[in-house]
Short mmCIF file of C-alpha atoms and ligand atoms in Angstrom, two decimals:
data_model
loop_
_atom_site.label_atom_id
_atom_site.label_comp_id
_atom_site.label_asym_id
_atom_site.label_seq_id
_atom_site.Cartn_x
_atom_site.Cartn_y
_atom_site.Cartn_z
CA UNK A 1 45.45 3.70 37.96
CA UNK A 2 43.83 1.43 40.42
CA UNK A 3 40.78 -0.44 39.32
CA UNK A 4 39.20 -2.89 40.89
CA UNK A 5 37.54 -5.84 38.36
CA UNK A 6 34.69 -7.93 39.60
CA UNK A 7 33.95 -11.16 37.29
CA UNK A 8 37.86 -11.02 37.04
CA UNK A 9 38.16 -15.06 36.53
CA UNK A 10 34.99 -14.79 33.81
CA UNK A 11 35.41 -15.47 30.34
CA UNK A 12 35.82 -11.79 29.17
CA UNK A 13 37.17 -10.23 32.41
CA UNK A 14 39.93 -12.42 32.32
CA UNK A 15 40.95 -11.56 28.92
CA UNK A 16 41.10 -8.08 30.03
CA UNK A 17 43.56 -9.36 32.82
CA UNK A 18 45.68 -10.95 30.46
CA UNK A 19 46.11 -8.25 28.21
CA UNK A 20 46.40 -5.37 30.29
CA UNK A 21 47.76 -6.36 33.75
CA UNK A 22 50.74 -4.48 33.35
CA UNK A 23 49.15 -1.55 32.56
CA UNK A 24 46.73 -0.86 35.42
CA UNK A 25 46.72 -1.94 38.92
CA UNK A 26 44.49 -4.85 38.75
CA UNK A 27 42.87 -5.73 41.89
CA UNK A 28 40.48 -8.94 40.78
CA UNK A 29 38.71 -10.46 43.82
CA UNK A 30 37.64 -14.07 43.02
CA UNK A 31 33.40 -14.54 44.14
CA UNK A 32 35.02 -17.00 47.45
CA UNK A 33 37.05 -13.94 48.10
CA UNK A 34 34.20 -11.13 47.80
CA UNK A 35 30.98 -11.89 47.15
CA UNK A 36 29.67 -8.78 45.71
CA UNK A 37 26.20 -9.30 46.68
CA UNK A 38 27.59 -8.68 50.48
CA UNK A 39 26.69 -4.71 50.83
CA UNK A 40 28.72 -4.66 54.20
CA UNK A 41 31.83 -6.48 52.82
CA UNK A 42 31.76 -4.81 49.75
CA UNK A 43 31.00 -1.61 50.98
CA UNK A 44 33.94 -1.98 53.58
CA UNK A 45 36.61 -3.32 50.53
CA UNK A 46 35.98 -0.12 48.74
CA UNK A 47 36.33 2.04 51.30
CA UNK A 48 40.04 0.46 52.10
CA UNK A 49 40.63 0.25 48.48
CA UNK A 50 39.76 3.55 47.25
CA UNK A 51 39.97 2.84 43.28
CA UNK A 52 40.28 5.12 40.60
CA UNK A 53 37.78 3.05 38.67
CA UNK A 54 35.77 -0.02 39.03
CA UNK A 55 34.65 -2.77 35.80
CA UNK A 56 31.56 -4.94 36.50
CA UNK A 57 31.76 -7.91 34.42
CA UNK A 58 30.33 -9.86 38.04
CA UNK A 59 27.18 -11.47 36.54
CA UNK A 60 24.96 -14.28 36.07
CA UNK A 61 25.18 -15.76 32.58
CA UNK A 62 23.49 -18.57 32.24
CA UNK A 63 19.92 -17.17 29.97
CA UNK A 64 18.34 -20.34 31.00
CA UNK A 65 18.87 -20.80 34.84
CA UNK A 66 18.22 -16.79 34.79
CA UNK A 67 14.33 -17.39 33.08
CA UNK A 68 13.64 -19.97 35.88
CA UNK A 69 13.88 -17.06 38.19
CA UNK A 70 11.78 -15.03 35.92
CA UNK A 71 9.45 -12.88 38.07
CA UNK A 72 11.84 -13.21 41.42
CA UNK A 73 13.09 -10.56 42.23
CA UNK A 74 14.80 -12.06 45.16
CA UNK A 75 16.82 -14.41 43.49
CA UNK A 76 20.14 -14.85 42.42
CA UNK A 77 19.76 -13.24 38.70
CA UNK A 78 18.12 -10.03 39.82
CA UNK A 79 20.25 -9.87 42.96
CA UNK A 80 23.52 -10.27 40.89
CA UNK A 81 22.78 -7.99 37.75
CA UNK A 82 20.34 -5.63 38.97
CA UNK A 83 21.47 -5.45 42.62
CA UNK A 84 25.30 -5.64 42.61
CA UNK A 85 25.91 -2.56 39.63
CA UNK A 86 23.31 -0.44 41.87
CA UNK A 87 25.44 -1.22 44.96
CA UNK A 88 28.38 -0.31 43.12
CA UNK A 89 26.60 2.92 41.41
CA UNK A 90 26.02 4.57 45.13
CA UNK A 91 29.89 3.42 46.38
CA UNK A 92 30.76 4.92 43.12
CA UNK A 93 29.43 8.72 43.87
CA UNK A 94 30.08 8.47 47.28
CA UNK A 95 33.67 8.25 46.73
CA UNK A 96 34.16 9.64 43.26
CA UNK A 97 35.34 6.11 41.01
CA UNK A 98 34.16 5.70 37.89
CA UNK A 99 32.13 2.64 37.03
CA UNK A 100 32.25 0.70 33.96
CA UNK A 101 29.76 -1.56 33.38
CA UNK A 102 29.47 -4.88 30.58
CA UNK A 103 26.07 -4.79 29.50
CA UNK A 104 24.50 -7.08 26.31
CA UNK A 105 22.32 -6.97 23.64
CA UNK A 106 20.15 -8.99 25.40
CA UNK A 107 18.38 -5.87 26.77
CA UNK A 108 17.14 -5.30 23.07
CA UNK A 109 13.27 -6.31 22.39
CA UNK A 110 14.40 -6.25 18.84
CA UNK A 111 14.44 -4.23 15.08
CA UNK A 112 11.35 -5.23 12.70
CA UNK A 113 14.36 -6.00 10.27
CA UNK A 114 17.55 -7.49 9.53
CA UNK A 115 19.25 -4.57 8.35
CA UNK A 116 18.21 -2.15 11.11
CA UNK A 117 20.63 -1.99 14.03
CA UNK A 118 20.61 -0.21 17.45
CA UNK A 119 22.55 2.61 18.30
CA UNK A 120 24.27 3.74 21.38
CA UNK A 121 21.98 5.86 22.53
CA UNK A 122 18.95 4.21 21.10
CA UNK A 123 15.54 4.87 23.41
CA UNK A 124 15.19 1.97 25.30
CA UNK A 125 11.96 2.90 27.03
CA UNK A 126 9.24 1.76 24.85
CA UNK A 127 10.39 -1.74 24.08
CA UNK A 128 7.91 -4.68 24.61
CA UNK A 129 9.61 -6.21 27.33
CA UNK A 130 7.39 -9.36 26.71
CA UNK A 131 10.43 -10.06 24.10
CA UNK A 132 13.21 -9.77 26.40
CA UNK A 133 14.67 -12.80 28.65
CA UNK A 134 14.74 -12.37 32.28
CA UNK A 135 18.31 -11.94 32.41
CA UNK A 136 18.27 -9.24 29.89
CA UNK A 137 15.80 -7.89 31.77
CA UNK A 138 17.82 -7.85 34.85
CA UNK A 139 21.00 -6.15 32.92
CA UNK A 140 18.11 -3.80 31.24
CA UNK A 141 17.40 -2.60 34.51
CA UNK A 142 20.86 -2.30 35.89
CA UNK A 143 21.80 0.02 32.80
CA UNK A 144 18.69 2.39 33.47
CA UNK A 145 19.64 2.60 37.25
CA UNK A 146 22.92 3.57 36.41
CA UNK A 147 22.23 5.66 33.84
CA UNK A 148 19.59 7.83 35.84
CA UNK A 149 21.54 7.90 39.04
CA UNK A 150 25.99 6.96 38.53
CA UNK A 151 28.10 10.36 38.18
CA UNK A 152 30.14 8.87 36.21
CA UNK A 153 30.00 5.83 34.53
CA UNK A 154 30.49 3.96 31.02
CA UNK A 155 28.06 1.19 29.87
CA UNK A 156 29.72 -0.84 27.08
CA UNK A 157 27.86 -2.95 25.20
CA UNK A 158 28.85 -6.44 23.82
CA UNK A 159 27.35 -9.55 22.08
CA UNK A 160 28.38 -13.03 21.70
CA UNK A 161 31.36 -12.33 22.65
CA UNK A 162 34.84 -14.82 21.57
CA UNK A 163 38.15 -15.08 22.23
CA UNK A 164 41.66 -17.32 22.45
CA UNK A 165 40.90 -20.44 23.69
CA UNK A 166 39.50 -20.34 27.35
CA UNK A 167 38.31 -23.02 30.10
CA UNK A 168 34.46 -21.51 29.16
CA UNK A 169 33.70 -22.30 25.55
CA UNK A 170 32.71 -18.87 23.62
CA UNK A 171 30.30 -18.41 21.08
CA UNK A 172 33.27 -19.13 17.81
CA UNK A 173 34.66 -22.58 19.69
CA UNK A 174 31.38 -23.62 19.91
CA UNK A 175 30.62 -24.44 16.95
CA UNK A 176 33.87 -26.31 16.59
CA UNK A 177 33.10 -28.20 19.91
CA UNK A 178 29.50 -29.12 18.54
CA UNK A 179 30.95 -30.41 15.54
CA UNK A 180 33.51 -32.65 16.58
CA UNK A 181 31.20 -34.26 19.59
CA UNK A 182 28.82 -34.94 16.52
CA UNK A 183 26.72 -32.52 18.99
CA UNK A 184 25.85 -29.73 15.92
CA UNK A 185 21.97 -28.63 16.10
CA UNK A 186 20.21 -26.42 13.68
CA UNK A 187 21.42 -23.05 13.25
CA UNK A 188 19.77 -20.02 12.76
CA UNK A 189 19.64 -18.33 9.58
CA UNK A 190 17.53 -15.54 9.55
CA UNK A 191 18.85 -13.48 12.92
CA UNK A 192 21.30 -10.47 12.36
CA UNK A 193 23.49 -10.19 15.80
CA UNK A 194 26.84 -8.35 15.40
CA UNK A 195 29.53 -10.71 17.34
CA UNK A 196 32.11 -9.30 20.14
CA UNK A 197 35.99 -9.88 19.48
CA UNK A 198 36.99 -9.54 22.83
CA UNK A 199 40.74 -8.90 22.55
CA UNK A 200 39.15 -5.25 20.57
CA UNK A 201 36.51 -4.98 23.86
CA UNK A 202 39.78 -4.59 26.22
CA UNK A 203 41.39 -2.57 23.79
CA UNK A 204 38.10 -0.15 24.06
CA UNK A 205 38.11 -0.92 27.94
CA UNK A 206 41.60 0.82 28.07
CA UNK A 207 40.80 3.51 26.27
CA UNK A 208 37.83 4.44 28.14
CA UNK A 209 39.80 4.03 31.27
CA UNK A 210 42.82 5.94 30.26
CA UNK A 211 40.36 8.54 28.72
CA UNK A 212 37.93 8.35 31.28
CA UNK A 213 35.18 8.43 29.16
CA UNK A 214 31.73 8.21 29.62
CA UNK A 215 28.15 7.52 28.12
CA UNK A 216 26.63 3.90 26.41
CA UNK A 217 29.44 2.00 23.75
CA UNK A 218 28.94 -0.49 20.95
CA UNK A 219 31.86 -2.78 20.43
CA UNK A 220 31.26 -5.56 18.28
CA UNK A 221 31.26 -6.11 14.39
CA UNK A 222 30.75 -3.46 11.87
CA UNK A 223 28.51 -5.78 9.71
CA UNK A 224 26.17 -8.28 11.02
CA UNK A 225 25.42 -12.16 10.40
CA UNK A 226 23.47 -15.11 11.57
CA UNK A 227 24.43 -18.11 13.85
CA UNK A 228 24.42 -20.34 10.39
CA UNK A 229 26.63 -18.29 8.78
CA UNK A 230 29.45 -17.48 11.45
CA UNK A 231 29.24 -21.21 11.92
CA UNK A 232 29.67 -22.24 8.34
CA UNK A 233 32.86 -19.77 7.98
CA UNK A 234 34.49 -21.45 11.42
CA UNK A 235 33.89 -24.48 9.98
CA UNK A 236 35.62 -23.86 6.49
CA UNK A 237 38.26 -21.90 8.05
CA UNK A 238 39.41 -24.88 10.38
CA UNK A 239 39.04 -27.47 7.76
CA UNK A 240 35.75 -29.29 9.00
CA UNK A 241 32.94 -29.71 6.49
CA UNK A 242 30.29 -26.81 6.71
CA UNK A 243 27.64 -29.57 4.70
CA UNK A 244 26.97 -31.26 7.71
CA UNK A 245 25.16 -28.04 9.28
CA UNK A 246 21.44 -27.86 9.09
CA UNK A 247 19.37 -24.50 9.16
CA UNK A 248 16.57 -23.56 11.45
CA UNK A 249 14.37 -19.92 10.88
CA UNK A 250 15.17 -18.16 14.70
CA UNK A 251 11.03 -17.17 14.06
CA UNK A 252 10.20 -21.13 13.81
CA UNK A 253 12.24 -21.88 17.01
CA UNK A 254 10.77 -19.12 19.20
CA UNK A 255 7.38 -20.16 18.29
CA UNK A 256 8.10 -23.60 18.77
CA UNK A 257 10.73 -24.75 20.44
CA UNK A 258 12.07 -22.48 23.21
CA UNK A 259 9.79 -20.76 26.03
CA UNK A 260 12.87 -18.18 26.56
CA UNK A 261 11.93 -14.91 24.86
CA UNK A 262 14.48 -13.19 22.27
CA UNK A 263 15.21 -10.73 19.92
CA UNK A 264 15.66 -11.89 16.04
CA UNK A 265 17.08 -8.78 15.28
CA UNK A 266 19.67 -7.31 17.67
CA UNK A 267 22.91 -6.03 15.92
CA UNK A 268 24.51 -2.91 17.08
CA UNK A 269 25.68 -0.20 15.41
CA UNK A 270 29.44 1.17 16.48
CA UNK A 271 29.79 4.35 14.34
CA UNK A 272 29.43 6.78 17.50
CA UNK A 273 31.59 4.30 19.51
CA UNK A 274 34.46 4.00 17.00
CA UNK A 275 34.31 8.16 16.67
CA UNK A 276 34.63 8.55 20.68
CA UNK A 277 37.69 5.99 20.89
CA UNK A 278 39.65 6.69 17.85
CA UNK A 279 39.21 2.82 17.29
CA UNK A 280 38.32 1.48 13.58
CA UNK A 281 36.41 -1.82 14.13
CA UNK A 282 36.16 -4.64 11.76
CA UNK A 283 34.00 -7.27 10.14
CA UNK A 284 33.34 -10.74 11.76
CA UNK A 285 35.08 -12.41 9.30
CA UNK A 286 38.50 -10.43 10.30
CA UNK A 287 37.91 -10.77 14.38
CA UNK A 288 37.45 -14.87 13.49
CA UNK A 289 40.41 -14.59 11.40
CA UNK A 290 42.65 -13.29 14.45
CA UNK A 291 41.35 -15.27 17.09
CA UNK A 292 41.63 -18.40 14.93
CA UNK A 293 45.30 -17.49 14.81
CA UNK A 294 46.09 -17.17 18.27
CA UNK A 295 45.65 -20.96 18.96
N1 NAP B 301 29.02 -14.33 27.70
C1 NAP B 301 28.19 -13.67 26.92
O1 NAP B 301 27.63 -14.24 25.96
C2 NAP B 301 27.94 -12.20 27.14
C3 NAP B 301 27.33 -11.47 26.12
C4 NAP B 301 27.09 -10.10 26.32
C5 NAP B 301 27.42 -9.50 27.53
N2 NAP B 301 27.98 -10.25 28.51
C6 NAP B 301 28.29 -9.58 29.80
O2 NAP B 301 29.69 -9.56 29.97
C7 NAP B 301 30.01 -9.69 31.36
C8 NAP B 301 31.02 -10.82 31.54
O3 NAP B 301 30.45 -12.01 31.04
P1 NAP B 301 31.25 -13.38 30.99
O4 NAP B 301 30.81 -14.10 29.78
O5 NAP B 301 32.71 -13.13 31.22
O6 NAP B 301 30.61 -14.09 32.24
P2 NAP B 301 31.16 -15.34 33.09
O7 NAP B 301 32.21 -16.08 32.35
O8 NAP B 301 29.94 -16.05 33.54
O9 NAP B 301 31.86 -14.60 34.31
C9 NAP B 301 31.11 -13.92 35.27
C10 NAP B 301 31.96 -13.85 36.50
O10 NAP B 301 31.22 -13.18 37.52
C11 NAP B 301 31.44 -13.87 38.72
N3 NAP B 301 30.36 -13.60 39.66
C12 NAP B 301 29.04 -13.95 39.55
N4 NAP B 301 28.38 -13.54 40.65
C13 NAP B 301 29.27 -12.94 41.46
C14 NAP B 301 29.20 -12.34 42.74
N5 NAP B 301 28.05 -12.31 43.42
N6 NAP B 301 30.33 -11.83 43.30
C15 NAP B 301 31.50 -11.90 42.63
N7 NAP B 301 31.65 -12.46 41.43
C16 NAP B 301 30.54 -12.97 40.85
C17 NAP B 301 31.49 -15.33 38.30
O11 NAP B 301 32.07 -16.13 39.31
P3 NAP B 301 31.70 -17.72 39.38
O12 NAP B 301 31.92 -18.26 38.00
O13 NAP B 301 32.64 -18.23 40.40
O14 NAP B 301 30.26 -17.77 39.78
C18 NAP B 301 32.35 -15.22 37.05
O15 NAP B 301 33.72 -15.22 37.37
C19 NAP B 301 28.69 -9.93 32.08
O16 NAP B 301 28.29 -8.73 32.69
C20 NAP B 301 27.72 -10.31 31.00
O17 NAP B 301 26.40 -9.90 31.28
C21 NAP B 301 28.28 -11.57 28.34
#
């Protein structure tokens, strides 16, 4: 199967590379190569590809340079998370690929509590947007285009996602890297978020391309935590000393501190995603566990 990966040299599309290289033909542009914001280039590429499927991890990451675009529509967020997966959405039905696209929790306006989490096919259209970041607004509105107007296409759904170690530091190593530049700030201990292990995101990647299925999917943790308390375990586990981290309520610090709106309350639910794959997911604690041992 051909597919063609944009985002290839990203923190979790590269992971996918690793792993499955030898199972799929690959074909992973890098942005100096294509730019997929170029509708003429890209549109041409396609055409002389002609993939069986297509992954959009292509993005723009960075919440905070995102929310000083907030509002533009013609910048660089909005034109690279809203405007390259509609590109790719109309190349897809015109020439019958499937598109997968990495979407976030960050689209979430968030649960009134800790213990509620979103499913897969939650309603997303009465959320108070007010809550949401710019860039999760921009991936928000990529996953609604597709959704109303792709023939065939799988959203999956990630959050903080980690990995074996990478040039990019992922949400796990930092903590580590925080700690040992004497860097560590206060950590949240009131959010519930539901981490990503990303080596179990490719192995639901190549089951949804080998299966060619299709609809929204959750992979991440099957319970949820806080920032303070994933941080205290990484700590333990790699034989720093968790007493040196100080707590901060996420409610104080978006009242306070930060002018970037966000959900307290965002984990996902997986039970419909681990019933479609065939794939039992795990807790945190196990995904930390296993990507501690890889390094
Ligand atoms: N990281 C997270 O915390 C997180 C959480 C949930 C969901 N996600 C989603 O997961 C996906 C992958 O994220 P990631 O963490 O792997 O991101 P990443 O490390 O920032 O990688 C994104 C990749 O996209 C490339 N790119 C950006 N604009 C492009 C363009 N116009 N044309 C071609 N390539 C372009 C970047 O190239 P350059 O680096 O050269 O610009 C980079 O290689 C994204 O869709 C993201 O929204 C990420």
């Amino acid at each position: 199967m051909k597919v063609l990966v944009t985002g290839a040299q990203g923190l979790v599309g590269s992971r996918f590379v690793e792993l499955y290289k030898n199972d799929f033909e690959l074909v992973c542009p890098t942005i100096e190569e294509l730019n997929f914001k170029d509708k003429t280039k890209v549109t041409a590429y396609i055409e002389k590809l002609q993939p069986d499927a297509i992954v959009n991890f292509a993005a723009i990451t960075d919440v905070r340079a995102a929310q000083a675009e907030v509002g533009n529509l013609d910048g660089n967020t909005w034109k690279t998370n809203f405007g390259i997966p509609c590109l790719l959405s109309e190349l897809a039905n015109k020439h019958k690929i499937k598109l997968v696209q990495i979407s976030t929790d960050l689209i979430f306006s968030g649960k009134d509590t800790a213990d509620a989490s979103y499913i897969e096919n939650e309603d997303l259209s009465k959320q108070d947007e007010k809550k949401i970041s710019f860039y999760g607004l921009s991936k928000l509105a990529a996953e609604k285009y597709i959704k109303e107007n792709c023939e065939n296409y799988c959203i999956i759904r990630i959050t903080y996602p980690f990995r074996s170690k990478f040039t990019k530091t992922d949400f796990v190593r930092n903590f580590i890297e925080l700690y040992d530049s004497n860097k560590l700030y206060p950590m949240f201990n009131d959010n519930a978020i539901t981490p990503t292990y990303i080596d179990e995101f490719c192995n639901v990647l190549n089951v949804v391309l080998n299966r060619n299925l299709s609809g929204v999917l959750h992979v991440c943790s099957i319970n949820s935590t806080s920032h303070y308390e994933v941080a205290k375990y990484v700590l333990e586990k790699t034989g720093r000393d968790s007493s040196k981290l100080v707590t901060i309520p996420m409610k104080m610090f978006l009242e306070k501190i930060t002018i970037i709106p966000r959900a307290i309350y965002t984990a996902m639910d997986t039970k419909a995603t681990q019933q479609i794959t065939g794939i039992s997911f795990k807790t945190w604690q196990h995904y930390v566990d296993e990507m501690l041992s890889q390094n």
